[in-house]
Coordinates of C-alpha atoms and ligand atoms in Angstrom, one line a residue:
E12 CA -8.2 39.0 106.5
E13 CA -6.9 37.9 103.2
S14 CA -3.6 39.7 103.8
R15 CA -3.3 38.2 107.2
Q16 CA -3.9 34.6 105.9
K17 CA -1.2 35.3 103.3
S18 CA 1.4 36.2 105.9
I19 CA 0.6 33.1 108.0
S20 CA 0.9 30.8 104.9
F21 CA 4.2 32.5 104.0
A22 CA 5.5 31.9 107.6
K23 CA 4.4 28.3 107.6
A24 CA 6.0 27.6 104.2
S25 CA 9.2 29.3 105.3
L26 CA 9.3 27.1 108.5
T27 CA 9.1 24.0 106.3
K28 CA 12.0 25.3 104.2
L29 CA 14.1 26.1 107.3
G30 CA 13.4 22.6 108.6
Q31 CA 15.5 21.3 105.7
F32 CA 18.8 22.8 107.0
D33 CA 21.3 20.8 108.9
T34 CA 22.2 23.6 111.4
S35 CA 25.3 21.9 112.6
L36 CA 26.9 22.6 109.3
L37 CA 26.3 26.4 109.4
N38 CA 28.9 28.9 110.3
A39 CA 28.3 31.3 113.2
T40 CA 26.7 34.1 111.2
N41 CA 24.4 31.8 109.3
A42 CA 23.5 29.7 112.3
S43 CA 22.5 32.8 114.3
D44 CA 20.6 34.2 111.3
Y45 CA 18.8 30.8 111.0
H46 CA 17.6 30.9 114.6
I47 CA 16.4 34.5 114.3
L48 CA 14.4 33.7 111.1
K49 CA 12.9 30.6 112.6
N50 CA 11.8 32.6 115.7
R51 CA 10.4 35.3 113.5
M52 CA 8.3 32.9 111.4
E53 CA 7.0 31.1 114.5
S54 CA 6.1 34.4 116.0
M55 CA 4.1 35.4 112.8
V56 CA 2.1 32.2 113.0
W57 CA 1.4 32.6 116.7
Y58 CA 0.5 36.2 116.5
G59 CA -1.8 35.7 113.6
E60 CA -3.5 32.5 114.8
T61 CA -3.4 32.6 118.6
F62 CA -2.6 36.0 120.0
K63 CA -4.8 37.9 117.6
S64 CA -4.2 41.4 118.9
H65 CA -5.6 42.7 115.6
E66 CA -9.0 41.8 117.1
W67 CA -8.6 43.5 120.5
N68 CA -6.0 46.2 120.2
P69 CA -7.5 49.1 118.1
S70 CA -4.3 51.1 118.5
N71 CA -2.8 48.7 115.9
Y72 CA -4.6 50.9 113.4
N73 CA -3.2 54.4 112.8
V74 CA -1.9 55.8 109.5
A75 CA 0.1 58.7 111.0
G76 CA 3.4 56.9 111.5
V77 CA 4.1 56.0 108.0
F78 CA 2.9 59.3 106.5
G79 CA 5.0 61.1 109.1
V80 CA 8.1 59.2 108.0
I81 CA 7.5 60.1 104.3
L82 CA 6.9 63.7 105.2
N83 CA 9.9 64.2 107.5
T84 CA 12.6 62.0 105.9
D85 CA 14.7 63.7 103.4
Y86 CA 15.2 60.7 101.0
K87 CA 13.9 62.5 97.9
A88 CA 12.8 66.0 96.9
K89 CA 9.8 67.2 99.0
D90 CA 7.4 67.5 96.0
E91 CA 8.1 63.9 95.1
R92 CA 7.5 62.8 98.6
L93 CA 4.2 64.7 98.6
R94 CA 3.1 62.9 95.4
T95 CA 3.9 59.6 97.2
I96 CA 1.7 60.7 100.1
F97 CA -1.1 61.7 97.7
R98 CA -1.1 58.2 96.1
R99 CA -1.1 56.4 99.3
L100 CA -3.8 58.5 100.8
E101 CA -6.3 57.0 98.4
N102 CA -6.4 53.8 100.5
V103 CA -6.9 55.3 103.9
P104 CA -10.7 55.1 104.0
A105 CA -10.6 51.4 103.0
Y106 CA -7.9 50.8 105.6
Y107 CA -10.1 52.1 108.5
E108 CA -13.1 50.2 107.2
A109 CA -11.1 47.0 107.4
A110 CA -10.0 48.0 110.9
K111 CA -13.6 48.4 112.0
A112 CA -14.5 45.0 110.6
T113 CA -11.7 43.3 112.4
I114 CA -12.1 44.6 115.9
T115 CA -14.3 42.3 117.9
Q116 CA -13.8 42.7 121.7
P117 CA -11.2 45.4 122.6
T118 CA -9.7 46.1 125.9
I119 CA -10.4 49.5 127.6
P120 CA -6.9 50.9 127.8
H121 CA -6.1 49.9 124.1
T122 CA -9.3 51.5 123.0
E123 CA -8.6 54.7 124.9
L124 CA -5.1 54.8 123.5
A125 CA -6.4 54.3 119.9
I126 CA -8.9 57.2 120.3
S127 CA -6.3 59.6 121.6
Q128 CA -3.6 58.6 119.1
N129 CA -6.0 58.8 116.1
K130 CA -7.2 62.1 117.2
G131 CA -3.6 63.2 117.4
A132 CA -3.1 61.8 113.8
L133 CA -5.5 64.4 112.5
G134 CA -3.0 67.2 113.1
L135 CA -0.5 65.6 110.8
F136 CA -2.9 65.7 107.8
E137 CA -4.8 68.9 108.6
K138 CA -1.8 70.9 109.6
S139 CA 1.6 69.6 108.7
I140 CA 0.8 67.9 105.3
A141 CA -1.7 70.6 104.3
K142 CA 0.9 73.3 105.0
A143 CA 3.6 71.4 103.1
V144 CA 1.2 71.1 100.1
T145 CA 0.4 74.8 100.2
E146 CA 4.1 75.7 100.3
S147 CA 5.1 73.2 97.6
S148 CA 5.5 73.6 93.8
L149 CA 2.8 71.2 92.9
T150 CA 0.4 72.4 90.2
D151 CA -2.9 74.1 91.1
D152 CA -4.7 71.0 89.9
E153 CA -2.6 68.7 92.1
K154 CA -3.1 71.0 95.1
K155 CA -6.8 70.9 94.6
A156 CA -7.0 67.1 94.3
F157 CA -4.7 66.9 97.4
E158 CA -7.1 69.0 99.4
G159 CA -10.0 66.7 98.5
R160 CA -8.0 63.6 99.5
L161 CA -6.9 65.2 102.8
G162 CA -10.6 65.8 103.5
E163 CA -11.5 62.2 102.9
T164 CA -8.6 61.2 105.1
S165 CA -9.8 63.3 108.0
A166 CA -13.3 61.9 107.5
A167 CA -12.0 58.4 107.6
I168 CA -10.0 59.0 110.8
N169 CA -13.0 60.8 112.5
S170 CA -15.3 57.9 111.6
Y171 CA -12.9 55.4 113.1
V172 CA -12.7 57.6 116.3
S173 CA -16.5 57.7 116.6
F174 CA -16.7 54.0 116.0
L175 CA -14.2 53.5 118.9
E176 CA -16.0 55.9 121.2
G177 CA -19.2 53.9 120.6
K178 CA -17.4 50.7 121.2
L179 CA -15.8 52.0 124.4
A180 CA -19.2 53.1 125.8
E181 CA -20.7 49.7 124.9
I182 CA -18.0 47.6 126.5
K183 CA -18.0 49.8 129.6
D184 CA -21.8 49.6 129.9
N185 CA -22.1 45.9 129.3
G186 CA -18.9 44.9 131.1
T187 CA -17.8 43.1 127.9
A188 CA -14.3 44.6 127.6
R189 CA -11.6 42.1 127.1
D190 CA -9.2 42.0 130.1
F191 CA -6.0 43.8 129.3
R192 CA -4.2 41.2 131.3
I193 CA -3.3 38.5 128.8
G194 CA -3.1 35.7 131.4
E195 CA -0.6 32.9 132.1
E196 CA -1.2 30.8 129.0
L197 CA -0.6 33.5 126.4
Y198 CA 2.2 35.1 128.5
N199 CA 4.1 31.8 128.8
K200 CA 4.1 31.6 125.0
K201 CA 4.7 35.2 124.2
F202 CA 7.7 35.5 126.5
P203 CA 9.9 33.0 124.6
L204 CA 8.8 34.3 121.2
D205 CA 9.4 38.0 122.0
I206 CA 12.5 37.6 124.1
F207 CA 14.2 34.4 122.9
S208 CA 15.5 33.6 126.4
G209 CA 17.1 30.6 128.0
Y210 CA 14.6 31.0 130.9
S211 CA 10.9 30.4 131.1
A212 CA 8.7 33.4 132.0
K213 CA 8.3 32.0 135.5
E214 CA 12.0 31.3 136.0
L215 CA 12.8 34.8 134.9
Y216 CA 10.2 36.3 137.3
E217 CA 11.6 34.3 140.2
K218 CA 15.1 35.4 139.3
A219 CA 13.9 39.1 139.3
L220 CA 12.4 38.6 142.8
A221 CA 15.7 37.2 144.1
E222 CA 17.7 40.0 142.4
K223 CA 15.4 42.6 144.0
K224 CA 16.2 41.2 147.4
R225 CA 20.0 41.2 146.7
V226 CA 20.0 44.8 145.4
H227 CA 17.9 46.0 148.4
G228 CA 20.6 44.4 150.7
E229 CA 23.4 46.3 148.8
I230 CA 21.5 49.6 148.6
I231 CA 20.8 49.5 152.4
K232 CA 24.4 48.8 153.2
I233 CA 25.5 51.9 151.2
S234 CA 22.8 54.1 152.8
Q235 CA 24.0 53.0 156.3
Q236 CA 27.5 54.0 155.2
L237 CA 26.5 57.4 153.8
W238 CA 24.0 58.3 156.5
P239 CA 26.4 59.9 159.0
K240 CA 28.0 61.9 156.2
Y241 CA 24.7 63.6 155.3
F242 CA 22.6 63.3 158.5
K243 CA 25.1 63.6 161.3
N244 CA 22.7 64.4 164.0
E245 CA 19.9 62.0 163.1
A246 CA 19.5 58.4 163.9
F247 CA 19.2 55.9 161.0
P248 CA 15.4 55.3 160.5
E249 CA 13.9 52.0 161.5
N250 CA 12.7 51.3 158.0
A251 CA 15.9 51.0 156.0
L252 CA 14.2 51.5 152.6
V253 CA 12.7 54.8 153.9
A254 CA 16.2 55.8 155.0
T255 CA 17.6 54.9 151.6
K256 CA 15.0 57.1 149.9
K257 CA 16.0 59.9 152.2
V258 CA 19.7 59.6 151.3
I259 CA 18.8 59.4 147.5
D260 CA 16.6 62.5 147.7
H261 CA 19.2 64.4 149.7
I262 CA 22.1 63.9 147.3
S263 CA 20.0 64.3 144.1
V264 CA 20.3 68.1 144.5
K265 CA 23.8 67.8 143.0
H266 CA 23.0 68.2 139.3
V267 CA 24.0 70.3 136.3
E268 CA 22.4 73.6 135.6
R269 CA 19.4 73.3 133.2
N270 CA 21.1 75.4 130.4
K271 CA 24.2 73.2 130.6
F272 CA 22.4 69.9 130.3
V273 CA 23.3 69.2 126.7
D274 CA 26.9 70.5 127.0
S275 CA 27.6 68.4 130.1
I276 CA 26.6 65.2 128.2
R277 CA 28.7 66.3 125.3
Q278 CA 31.7 66.7 127.6
Q279 CA 31.2 63.3 129.2
I280 CA 31.4 61.1 126.2
P281 CA 35.2 61.5 125.6
E282 CA 35.7 60.8 129.3
L283 CA 33.9 57.5 129.1
E284 CA 35.7 56.6 125.9
A285 CA 39.0 57.3 127.5
F286 CA 38.2 55.1 130.5
V287 CA 37.2 52.2 128.2
M288 CA 40.4 52.5 126.2
E289 CA 42.8 53.0 129.1
R290 CA 41.4 49.9 130.8
G291 CA 41.2 48.0 127.5
L292 CA 37.6 46.9 128.2
L293 CA 36.7 46.5 124.5
E294 CA 37.5 47.7 121.1
M295 CA 36.4 51.3 120.2
D296 CA 36.2 52.5 116.6
P297 CA 37.6 56.1 116.2
E298 CA 36.3 56.1 112.6
K299 CA 32.7 56.1 113.8
P300 CA 32.4 59.0 116.2
L301 CA 29.2 59.6 118.1
V302 CA 27.7 63.0 117.4
V303 CA 25.9 64.6 120.4
R304 CA 23.2 67.0 119.2
E305 CA 20.0 68.7 120.4
T306 CA 17.1 66.5 119.4
P307 CA 15.6 67.7 116.2
E308 CA 12.2 69.5 116.7
Y309 CA 10.1 66.9 114.9
Q310 CA 11.5 64.1 117.0
R311 CA 10.9 65.7 120.4
G312 CA 8.1 63.7 122.0
F313 CA 9.1 63.9 125.6
A314 CA 12.3 64.9 127.2
G315 CA 15.3 62.6 127.4
A316 CA 18.3 61.3 125.7
S317 CA 18.4 58.5 123.2
I318 CA 20.6 57.0 120.5
N319 CA 19.5 57.6 116.9
A320 CA 21.4 55.0 114.9
P321 CA 21.4 54.8 111.1
G322 CA 19.2 52.1 109.6
P323 CA 20.6 48.9 107.9
Y324 CA 20.5 50.5 104.4
D325 CA 22.3 53.6 105.6
A326 CA 25.0 52.1 107.8
K327 CA 27.6 54.8 106.9
A328 CA 25.6 57.7 108.3
N329 CA 26.4 59.3 111.6
T330 CA 25.1 57.9 114.9
Y331 CA 23.5 60.7 116.9
Y332 CA 23.0 61.0 120.6
N333 CA 19.9 63.1 120.7
V334 CA 19.6 65.1 123.9
T335 CA 16.5 67.3 124.4
P336 CA 17.3 70.6 126.1
L337 CA 15.0 71.6 128.9
D338 CA 13.9 74.9 127.3
N339 CA 10.2 74.2 127.4
Y340 CA 10.2 73.1 131.0
S341 CA 8.7 75.1 133.9
E342 CA 11.2 75.9 136.6
E343 CA 9.7 73.2 138.8
D344 CA 9.6 70.5 136.1
A345 CA 13.2 71.2 135.1
E346 CA 14.3 70.9 138.7
S347 CA 12.5 67.6 139.1
Y348 CA 14.0 66.3 135.9
L349 CA 17.5 67.4 136.8
R350 CA 17.2 65.8 140.2
E351 CA 16.3 62.5 138.6
Y352 CA 19.2 62.8 136.1
N353 CA 21.5 64.1 138.8
H354 CA 25.3 64.2 138.7
W355 CA 25.6 60.5 139.2
L356 CA 22.7 59.1 137.4
L357 CA 23.6 61.2 134.3
Q358 CA 26.8 59.3 134.1
I359 CA 25.0 56.0 134.2
L360 CA 22.6 57.1 131.6
N361 CA 25.5 58.0 129.3
I362 CA 27.1 54.6 129.9
H363 CA 23.8 53.0 128.9
E364 CA 23.0 55.1 125.9
A365 CA 26.4 55.8 124.6
V366 CA 29.7 54.4 125.8
P367 CA 30.1 51.4 126.0
G368 CA 26.3 50.8 125.8
H369 CA 24.0 51.2 122.8
Y370 CA 26.2 53.3 120.6
T371 CA 29.3 51.0 121.0
Q372 CA 27.2 47.9 120.6
L373 CA 25.7 49.2 117.3
V374 CA 29.1 50.0 115.9
H375 CA 30.2 46.4 116.6
S376 CA 27.0 45.1 115.3
N377 CA 27.4 46.9 111.9
K378 CA 30.7 45.0 111.5
S379 CA 28.9 41.7 111.3
P380 CA 27.1 42.4 108.1
S381 CA 23.8 40.4 108.2
L382 CA 20.7 41.9 106.8
V383 CA 18.7 39.4 108.9
K384 CA 20.1 40.8 112.1
A385 CA 19.9 44.4 111.0
V386 CA 16.2 44.0 110.3
F387 CA 15.2 41.5 112.9
Y388 CA 17.5 42.5 115.8
N389 CA 16.9 41.0 119.3
G390 CA 15.6 43.7 121.7
A391 CA 16.6 41.8 124.8
M392 CA 20.2 41.5 123.6
I393 CA 20.4 45.2 122.8
E394 CA 18.8 46.5 126.0
G395 CA 20.6 43.7 128.0
W396 CA 24.0 44.8 126.7
A397 CA 23.4 48.5 127.7
V398 CA 22.2 47.5 131.2
Y399 CA 25.1 45.0 131.5
T400 CA 27.7 47.8 130.7
E401 CA 26.4 50.0 133.6
R402 CA 27.4 47.3 136.1
M403 CA 30.6 46.3 134.2
M404 CA 31.9 49.8 134.1
L405 CA 31.3 50.4 137.9
E406 CA 32.9 47.0 138.7
E407 CA 35.9 47.9 136.6
G408 CA 36.4 51.0 138.7
Y409 CA 34.7 53.8 136.7
G410 CA 34.0 56.5 139.3
D411 CA 36.5 55.1 141.8
F412 CA 33.9 53.1 143.7
E413 CA 32.3 56.2 145.0
P414 CA 29.4 55.1 147.2
E415 CA 27.0 57.8 145.9
L416 CA 27.5 56.5 142.3
W417 CA 26.8 52.9 143.4
L418 CA 23.7 54.0 145.3
M419 CA 22.3 55.7 142.2
Y420 CA 23.3 52.8 140.1
Y421 CA 21.3 50.4 142.3
K422 CA 18.3 52.7 142.2
W423 CA 18.5 52.7 138.4
N424 CA 19.0 49.0 138.3
L425 CA 16.0 48.4 140.6
R426 CA 13.9 50.0 137.9
V427 CA 15.0 47.3 135.4
I428 CA 14.3 44.5 138.0
I429 CA 10.9 45.9 139.0
N430 CA 9.9 46.3 135.4
A431 CA 10.2 42.5 135.0
I432 CA 8.3 41.8 138.2
L433 CA 5.6 44.3 137.4
D434 CA 5.0 42.9 133.9
Y435 CA 4.7 39.3 135.1
E436 CA 2.6 40.0 138.2
L437 CA 0.2 42.3 136.2
H438 CA -0.4 39.9 133.3
V439 CA -0.2 36.5 135.1
K440 CA -1.0 37.1 138.8
G441 CA -3.6 39.9 138.6
L442 CA -1.6 42.6 140.3
T443 CA -3.7 45.7 141.0
E444 CA -2.7 49.3 140.3
E445 CA -2.4 50.0 144.0
G446 CA -0.1 47.0 144.4
A447 CA 1.9 48.1 141.5
L448 CA 2.4 51.7 142.7
D449 CA 3.5 50.3 146.1
L450 CA 6.0 48.1 144.4
M451 CA 7.5 50.9 142.3
I452 CA 7.3 53.8 144.9
N453 CA 8.2 52.0 148.1
Q454 CA 10.5 49.3 146.9
G455 CA 11.9 51.0 143.8
F456 CA 12.2 54.6 145.0
Q457 CA 10.3 55.9 142.0
E458 CA 8.4 59.2 141.9
K459 CA 4.6 58.8 141.8
A460 CA 4.2 60.3 138.3
E461 CA 6.8 57.9 136.9
A462 CA 5.2 54.9 138.5
Q463 CA 1.8 55.9 137.2
G464 CA 3.2 56.2 133.7
K465 CA 4.8 52.8 134.0
W466 CA 1.6 51.2 135.2
R467 CA -0.1 52.5 132.1
R468 CA 2.6 51.2 129.8
A469 CA 2.4 47.8 131.5
T470 CA -1.3 47.6 130.8
L471 CA -0.7 48.4 127.1
S472 CA 2.3 46.1 126.5
Q473 CA 3.2 42.6 127.5
V474 CA 6.7 41.0 128.0
Q475 CA 8.6 44.0 126.5
L476 CA 9.2 45.4 130.0
T477 CA 11.1 42.2 130.9
S478 CA 13.6 42.4 128.0
Y479 CA 16.1 44.7 129.9
F480 CA 16.4 42.4 132.9
T481 CA 16.4 39.2 130.9
G482 CA 19.1 40.3 128.5
Y483 CA 21.2 41.8 131.3
S484 CA 21.0 38.6 133.5
E485 CA 21.8 36.3 130.6
I486 CA 24.9 38.3 129.5
Y487 CA 26.2 38.6 133.0
E488 CA 25.7 34.9 133.6
L489 CA 27.3 33.9 130.3
R490 CA 30.3 36.0 131.2
E491 CA 30.6 34.4 134.7
K492 CA 30.3 31.0 133.2
L493 CA 33.1 31.5 130.6
K494 CA 35.2 33.2 133.3
G495 CA 34.8 30.2 135.6
K496 CA 35.9 27.9 132.8
A497 CA 38.9 30.0 131.6
G498 CA 40.1 30.8 135.1
D499 CA 43.2 33.0 135.0
K500 CA 43.2 33.0 131.3
F501 CA 39.9 34.9 131.1
N502 CA 40.2 38.2 129.2
L503 CA 37.4 40.6 129.6
A504 CA 38.1 42.6 126.4
N505 CA 38.2 39.4 124.4
F506 CA 34.9 38.3 125.9
H507 CA 33.3 41.6 125.0
N508 CA 34.7 41.8 121.5
H509 CA 33.7 38.2 120.7
F510 CA 30.3 38.6 122.2
L511 CA 29.5 41.7 120.2
S512 CA 30.8 40.2 117.0
F513 CA 27.6 38.2 116.5
G514 CA 25.5 41.3 116.0
S515 CA 22.2 41.8 117.8
S516 CA 21.4 38.1 118.1
P517 CA 19.5 36.5 121.0
V518 CA 21.9 36.0 124.0
P519 CA 21.3 32.2 124.3
I520 CA 22.3 31.9 120.6
I521 CA 25.5 33.9 121.1
G522 CA 26.2 31.7 124.2
E523 CA 25.9 28.6 122.1
L524 CA 28.2 30.0 119.4
M525 CA 30.8 31.0 122.0
S526 CA 30.8 27.6 123.6
D527 CA 33.9 25.4 123.4
E528 CA 32.0 22.6 121.7
Y529 CA 30.9 24.9 118.9
L530 CA 34.3 26.5 118.5
N531 CA 36.0 23.1 118.3
N532 CA 33.6 21.9 115.6
H533 CA 34.0 25.0 113.5
K534 CA 37.8 25.6 113.6
Ligands
LIG19 ZN1 18.4 72.0 142.0
LIG20 ZN1 18.4 51.3 126.3

């Protein structure tokens, strides 16, 4: 509690100091840093005083993450890292006692999550760290002391797990669990703090509904066009969304072989780079190549592909595109995964993750050196940019306007739109699980397992699921606005390079810094 109060006081004092700046005098880098810091400090106060998830989300408390990073990151000799672990372990029992004293009325899903994650944490201490200690060159005395401390750690975690199991039974029996839906009032405040959007939560929700309608219209048109090609002797079904699903399923069988999954991604990156450069869509830096690699063992949670970018203090390191091979999949699961990431969707995934999506954005971002932005980046801008590039690339002619590619793109894009709708309806309008599954499966063409996983994620988080759609919409609109103003003189590459030069700042802030008024005042 003392530490929490200290953070809140710090944030309030910082806000007072920030209030003394005349922001109109700041240059673009400082002005955007200023807004990011102000938003951060306001968030700290609100989270600590109003949102208070420390009282109802028991999964906030888990020591595995930080110890895992120390164990697995090669920043110093391993024995030294083990000694750091040993020193920090001393505080684990006090940490969990503080957690127990803080939790008042948890929600059911967060309690269940905390139980399973803390049980999972045991393996790190009892297996990975214990094994590392045995294999280390620590002295016998050190090893003995370590063993004792690992025992105390396991006991502390187990005691927290039992506390939560008791709490879970209690809240289930008495019906006193806190609702995992945060409700309209908290949502309306959390949305602008987390996303930093030009829209209100409700405006964004309404925008998503309208966009779903537009995309359904487009996707149905393509299905009607493709239908005779794949189902010559069958009439187009009465329900156009059912027909669309049928076309999607039918063409999804075109995919790479499971043992060529990683290679095919490796081959595709240069093709995307070549397209971007030939069309002059934005600047690419040949000095900062993207390294495609198989995901290292310790990072393999679930299958997939993701960008592993160097941290702000390590900006010269390689950027890796981690791709998990499908080695551990059953024949059936591999097939289902490959159908999802079929021939067309895999290209869209590579645009999103790599070129000109996340990887390209991060290379640009590192050129606007700002520790504030490196540490407090805006998630909606980063995800929004990646989603924006999918549409931009297709609109610029990547894939030669092949209808199948556009069909898959719209299916993928619907997921982003539906995430935003789902999040708002669940937390603000009381959407049920049944309603959510109907939305995702019947209107978003998602598989049942995927939809169930997303439902769970939506009960555990709030607002984050809207970040992709918000950032994407705002970037697209900013571009259209500037295009409308510049008319014939609009240059897409200049827009992209200028937009990316502000680093990972909130889109509305970038929009302001790109406006004529701002540019005229800061010549
Ligand atoms: Zn197949
Ligand atoms: Zn992304």
